[in-house]
XYZ file of C-alpha atoms in Angstrom:
111
model
C 7.218 42.861 9.208
C 6.938 43.849 5.564
C 9.190 41.029 4.357
C 8.861 39.858 0.756
C 7.634 36.292 0.304
C 8.671 34.034 -2.533
C 6.298 31.145 -3.262
C 8.073 27.800 -3.695
C 6.250 24.594 -4.481
C 7.161 21.929 -1.959
C 7.404 19.242 -4.667
C 9.848 21.386 -6.623
C 11.804 22.075 -3.445
C 12.057 18.319 -2.856
C 13.246 17.779 -6.428
C 15.883 20.476 -6.026
C 17.434 18.814 -2.950
C 20.930 17.515 -3.448
C 22.863 18.139 -6.640
C 20.453 18.099 -9.602
C 21.718 16.605 -12.851
C 20.658 18.228 -16.093
C 18.209 16.109 -18.070
C 17.135 13.890 -15.178
C 13.407 13.696 -14.498
C 12.822 14.369 -10.792
C 9.550 13.026 -9.459
C 8.645 14.814 -6.243
C 6.400 12.725 -3.990
C 4.823 14.001 -0.758
C 2.513 12.282 1.674
C -0.950 13.852 1.491
C -2.872 11.630 3.988
C -4.896 8.436 3.965
C -2.535 6.527 1.598
C -2.684 9.366 -0.946
C 0.287 11.319 -2.254
C 0.986 14.478 -4.210
C 3.356 13.994 -7.129
C 4.866 16.142 -9.875
C 7.738 15.804 -12.340
C 10.459 18.397 -12.960
C 13.626 18.608 -15.056
C 16.724 20.725 -14.511
C 17.547 22.614 -17.725
C 20.868 23.651 -19.235
C 20.019 27.234 -18.187
C 20.025 26.163 -14.494
C 16.284 26.559 -14.171
C 13.510 24.040 -13.648
C 10.863 23.012 -16.144
C 7.632 21.256 -15.240
C 7.163 17.955 -17.065
C 3.984 17.092 -15.135
C 2.059 19.465 -12.897
C 1.154 18.273 -9.390
C -1.468 15.547 -9.150
C -3.077 13.589 -6.334
C -2.558 9.806 -6.538
C -3.104 6.671 -4.541
C 0.334 5.707 -3.213
C 0.166 2.321 -4.955
C -0.161 4.067 -8.353
C 3.142 5.964 -8.354
C 5.205 3.587 -10.511
C 2.311 2.978 -12.915
C 1.804 6.740 -13.240
C 5.501 7.340 -14.001
C 5.524 4.503 -16.563
C 2.442 6.023 -18.222
C 4.189 9.409 -18.423
C 7.083 7.655 -20.174
C 4.745 5.843 -22.568
C 3.001 9.122 -23.413
C 6.319 10.927 -24.018
C 6.199 13.317 -21.042
C 9.354 11.624 -19.758
C 11.733 10.411 -22.468
C 12.216 6.624 -22.674
C 15.940 6.728 -21.795
C 15.742 9.757 -19.507
C 17.117 9.077 -16.010
C 14.435 9.234 -13.319
C 14.883 9.968 -9.644
C 11.896 9.709 -7.335
C 12.406 12.106 -4.433
C 10.232 11.072 -1.507
C 9.710 12.756 1.846
C 7.612 9.918 3.247
C 9.451 6.635 2.749
C 8.467 5.534 6.248
C 4.751 5.946 5.418
C 5.137 3.965 2.199
C 7.682 1.168 2.781
C 6.772 -0.547 -0.513
C 7.454 2.549 -2.624
C 11.276 2.519 -2.695
C 11.552 -1.174 -3.713
C 8.903 -0.634 -6.416
C 10.793 2.375 -7.806
C 14.136 0.541 -7.733
C 12.566 -2.477 -9.485
C 11.818 -0.167 -12.436
C 15.489 0.815 -12.671
C 14.842 4.310 -11.330
C 16.652 5.989 -8.445
C 15.222 6.911 -5.055
C 16.264 10.140 -3.383
C 15.414 11.349 0.084
C 13.910 14.819 0.261
C 15.146 17.308 2.836
């Protein structure tokens, strides 16, 4: 076929769904299997590009909010920076959305 292929990270693609707002931290969360998720954090820049705030990691699903809070405490995500957790597997993790909302963060649906 000889068609060019452009690699796109699925977590970044999830973060880019919808209408991204500059300065918001987008946490992409994907179901990996066995109550484990992949997660990464991205930010839309003023130049209409994406910067990586946290490279993809593998986490237990119950650790997502603690992990995000730790990134804030360590300065990877600014204290007052808006956060949207974009999840493609809310049905697999019914406790995740309420836990995210309890922190004052937003929940977005990927795809």
